[in-house]
Coordinates of C-alpha atoms in Angstrom, one line a residue:
M18 CA 14.8 -3.8 -4.6
T19 CA 14.9 -2.8 -8.0
I20 CA 12.6 -2.7 -10.8
S21 CA 14.0 -2.9 -14.3
S22 CA 13.4 0.6 -15.9
A23 CA 11.4 -0.9 -18.6
S24 CA 8.3 -2.1 -16.2
A25 CA 8.4 1.0 -14.1
S26 CA 9.1 4.6 -13.8
V27 CA 11.4 5.0 -10.3
S28 CA 13.7 2.5 -10.7
T29 CA 14.7 2.5 -6.5
V30 CA 12.1 0.8 -4.1
P31 CA 12.6 2.5 -0.4
V32 CA 14.9 0.1 1.4
P33 CA 14.3 -0.8 5.4
G34 CA 16.0 2.0 7.1
S35 CA 15.4 4.3 4.6
T36 CA 12.8 7.7 5.1
A37 CA 9.0 7.0 3.7
P38 CA 8.2 9.4 1.2
D39 CA 5.4 11.5 2.3
F40 CA 2.2 11.9 0.8
S41 CA -1.8 13.0 1.3
L42 CA -4.3 11.4 -0.5
E43 CA -8.1 11.3 -0.4
N44 CA -9.5 7.5 0.8
Q45 CA -12.8 6.0 -0.7
F46 CA -14.7 8.7 1.5
G47 CA -13.0 11.6 0.1
E48 CA -11.2 12.3 3.4
V49 CA -7.9 13.5 3.2
V50 CA -5.2 10.8 4.5
S51 CA -2.0 12.3 5.3
L52 CA 0.8 10.1 6.1
A53 CA 2.7 12.4 8.4
E54 CA -0.7 12.5 10.3
V55 CA -1.3 8.7 10.6
L56 CA 2.3 7.6 11.8
E57 CA 2.1 10.1 14.8
K58 CA -0.5 8.1 16.3
T59 CA 0.8 4.4 15.0
P60 CA 3.3 2.9 12.5
V61 CA 1.6 2.4 8.9
V62 CA 1.5 -0.7 7.0
L63 CA 1.0 0.8 2.8
V64 CA -0.4 -1.6 0.6
F65 CA 0.1 -0.8 -3.2
F66 CA -2.0 -3.0 -5.5
P67 CA -2.8 -2.5 -9.5
L68 CA -7.0 -2.3 -9.7
A69 CA -9.9 -2.7 -7.6
F70 CA -12.5 -5.4 -9.0
T71 CA -9.5 -7.7 -10.2
G72 CA -9.1 -11.1 -8.8
I73 CA -5.7 -11.0 -7.2
C74 CA -6.2 -7.6 -5.9
T75 CA -9.5 -8.5 -4.1
Q76 CA -8.1 -12.0 -2.7
E77 CA -5.3 -10.2 -1.4
L78 CA -7.3 -7.0 0.4
C79 CA -10.2 -10.0 1.2
E80 CA -7.5 -11.5 2.9
L81 CA -5.9 -8.3 4.3
R82 CA -9.5 -7.7 5.8
D83 CA -10.3 -11.3 7.3
N84 CA -6.9 -10.8 9.7
L85 CA -7.3 -6.9 10.4
A86 CA -7.1 -7.8 13.6
L87 CA -3.3 -9.1 13.1
F88 CA -2.6 -5.4 12.1
E89 CA -4.3 -3.8 15.1
H90 CA -2.9 -5.7 17.4
A91 CA 0.6 -4.6 16.3
G92 CA -0.7 -1.4 16.1
A93 CA -0.2 -0.7 12.9
T94 CA -2.8 1.3 10.5
L95 CA -3.4 -0.5 7.2
L96 CA -3.7 1.7 3.9
G97 CA -4.1 0.1 0.6
V98 CA -3.3 2.3 -2.4
S99 CA -4.4 2.0 -6.5
V100 CA -4.5 4.1 -9.2
D101 CA -8.3 3.8 -9.2
S102 CA -10.6 7.0 -8.4
K103 CA -12.2 7.5 -5.2
A104 CA -16.0 6.5 -6.3
T105 CA -14.2 3.1 -7.5
L106 CA -12.4 2.8 -4.4
R107 CA -15.5 3.6 -2.3
A108 CA -17.4 0.7 -4.7
F109 CA -14.8 -1.8 -4.5
A110 CA -14.8 -0.8 -0.5
D111 CA -18.9 -1.0 0.1
R112 CA -19.8 -4.8 -2.1
E113 CA -16.0 -6.4 -0.1
G114 CA -16.4 -4.9 3.0
Y115 CA -13.1 -3.4 3.7
E116 CA -13.0 -1.5 7.1
F117 CA -9.6 0.1 6.0
S118 CA -8.9 3.0 4.5
L119 CA -8.1 3.0 0.1
L120 CA -6.0 5.8 -1.3
A121 CA -6.9 6.8 -4.6
D122 CA -3.7 7.4 -6.6
F123 CA -5.6 8.8 -9.4
W124 CA -4.4 12.4 -9.7
P125 CA -1.5 12.9 -10.9
H126 CA -2.2 9.1 -12.1
G127 CA -0.3 7.3 -9.8
E128 CA 2.4 10.0 -8.2
V129 CA 2.9 8.2 -4.9
A130 CA 3.6 5.1 -6.6
R131 CA 6.2 6.2 -8.5
Q132 CA 7.8 7.8 -5.6
Y133 CA 7.4 4.8 -4.0
G134 CA 9.0 2.7 -7.1
V135 CA 6.2 0.6 -8.1
F136 CA 4.2 2.7 -11.0
R137 CA 4.5 0.5 -14.0
D138 CA 4.4 3.4 -16.9
D139 CA 3.9 0.4 -19.3
R140 CA 0.4 -0.4 -18.3
G141 CA -0.3 2.4 -16.3
I142 CA -0.5 0.8 -12.4
A143 CA 1.5 -0.2 -9.4
T144 CA 3.4 -3.7 -8.6
R145 CA 2.1 -5.4 -5.5
G146 CA 4.1 -2.8 -3.5
S147 CA 4.0 -3.2 0.4
F148 CA 5.7 -0.9 3.2
V149 CA 6.1 -1.1 6.8
I150 CA 6.7 2.4 8.2
G151 CA 7.4 2.9 11.8
Q152 CA 6.2 5.4 13.7
D153 CA 9.9 7.3 13.1
G154 CA 9.1 7.3 9.3
R155 CA 11.7 4.7 8.7
I156 CA 11.1 2.1 6.3
V157 CA 11.2 -1.5 8.6
S158 CA 9.8 -3.8 6.0
S159 CA 9.0 -4.1 2.3
F160 CA 8.4 -6.2 -0.6
V161 CA 7.2 -6.0 -4.2
N162 CA 5.8 -8.1 -6.7
E163 CA 4.7 -8.1 -10.2
P164 CA 0.7 -7.3 -11.1
G165 CA 0.4 -11.3 -11.4
Q166 CA 1.6 -12.8 -8.7
A167 CA -0.5 -12.1 -5.5
R168 CA 2.0 -11.8 -2.0
S169 CA 2.4 -14.0 0.6
F170 CA 0.3 -13.1 3.9
E171 CA 3.7 -14.9 5.9
E172 CA 5.8 -11.8 4.5
Y173 CA 2.9 -9.1 6.5
Q174 CA 3.6 -11.4 9.5
A175 CA 7.3 -11.2 9.3
A176 CA 7.2 -7.6 8.7
L177 CA 4.7 -6.6 11.5
A178 CA 6.5 -9.0 14.2
L179 CA 9.9 -6.6 12.9
L180 CA 7.8 -3.3 14.8
G181 CA 8.3 -5.3 18.0
S182 CA 11.5 -5.8 17.8

């Protein structure tokens, strides 16, 4: 899948079968979360979202929160990523009751989103990119929506089913 270069700084979104770019970012508690270290234990569902405290982002993450058992049943770790600061993400997680890590791709601004081809230079935010990553570090499934378009929860269900195959 590609995003036009007018909207994203990196035009190619990693496709299923490709190696997921590794990274380390701080979560809302200031703890460093390394993709490689998490993958040593579980597959990962990486969810990029534009900004905390915004309508669609809040709705999407609340739906993930309310269905966290689906991810746990699949043995996967859910990680949210935005360009917000860790303090903003902490307040957001506290207000909404998120029990999964929200990672701050704050500085260098949007660097990890760029690695995944989902950063929008024109708006300074990530698009709604989701990546299911197997323990071997390869992308099992990916889907990307523009900032104003919510993702379908059915896409997550279908992607998680691929982890078992």
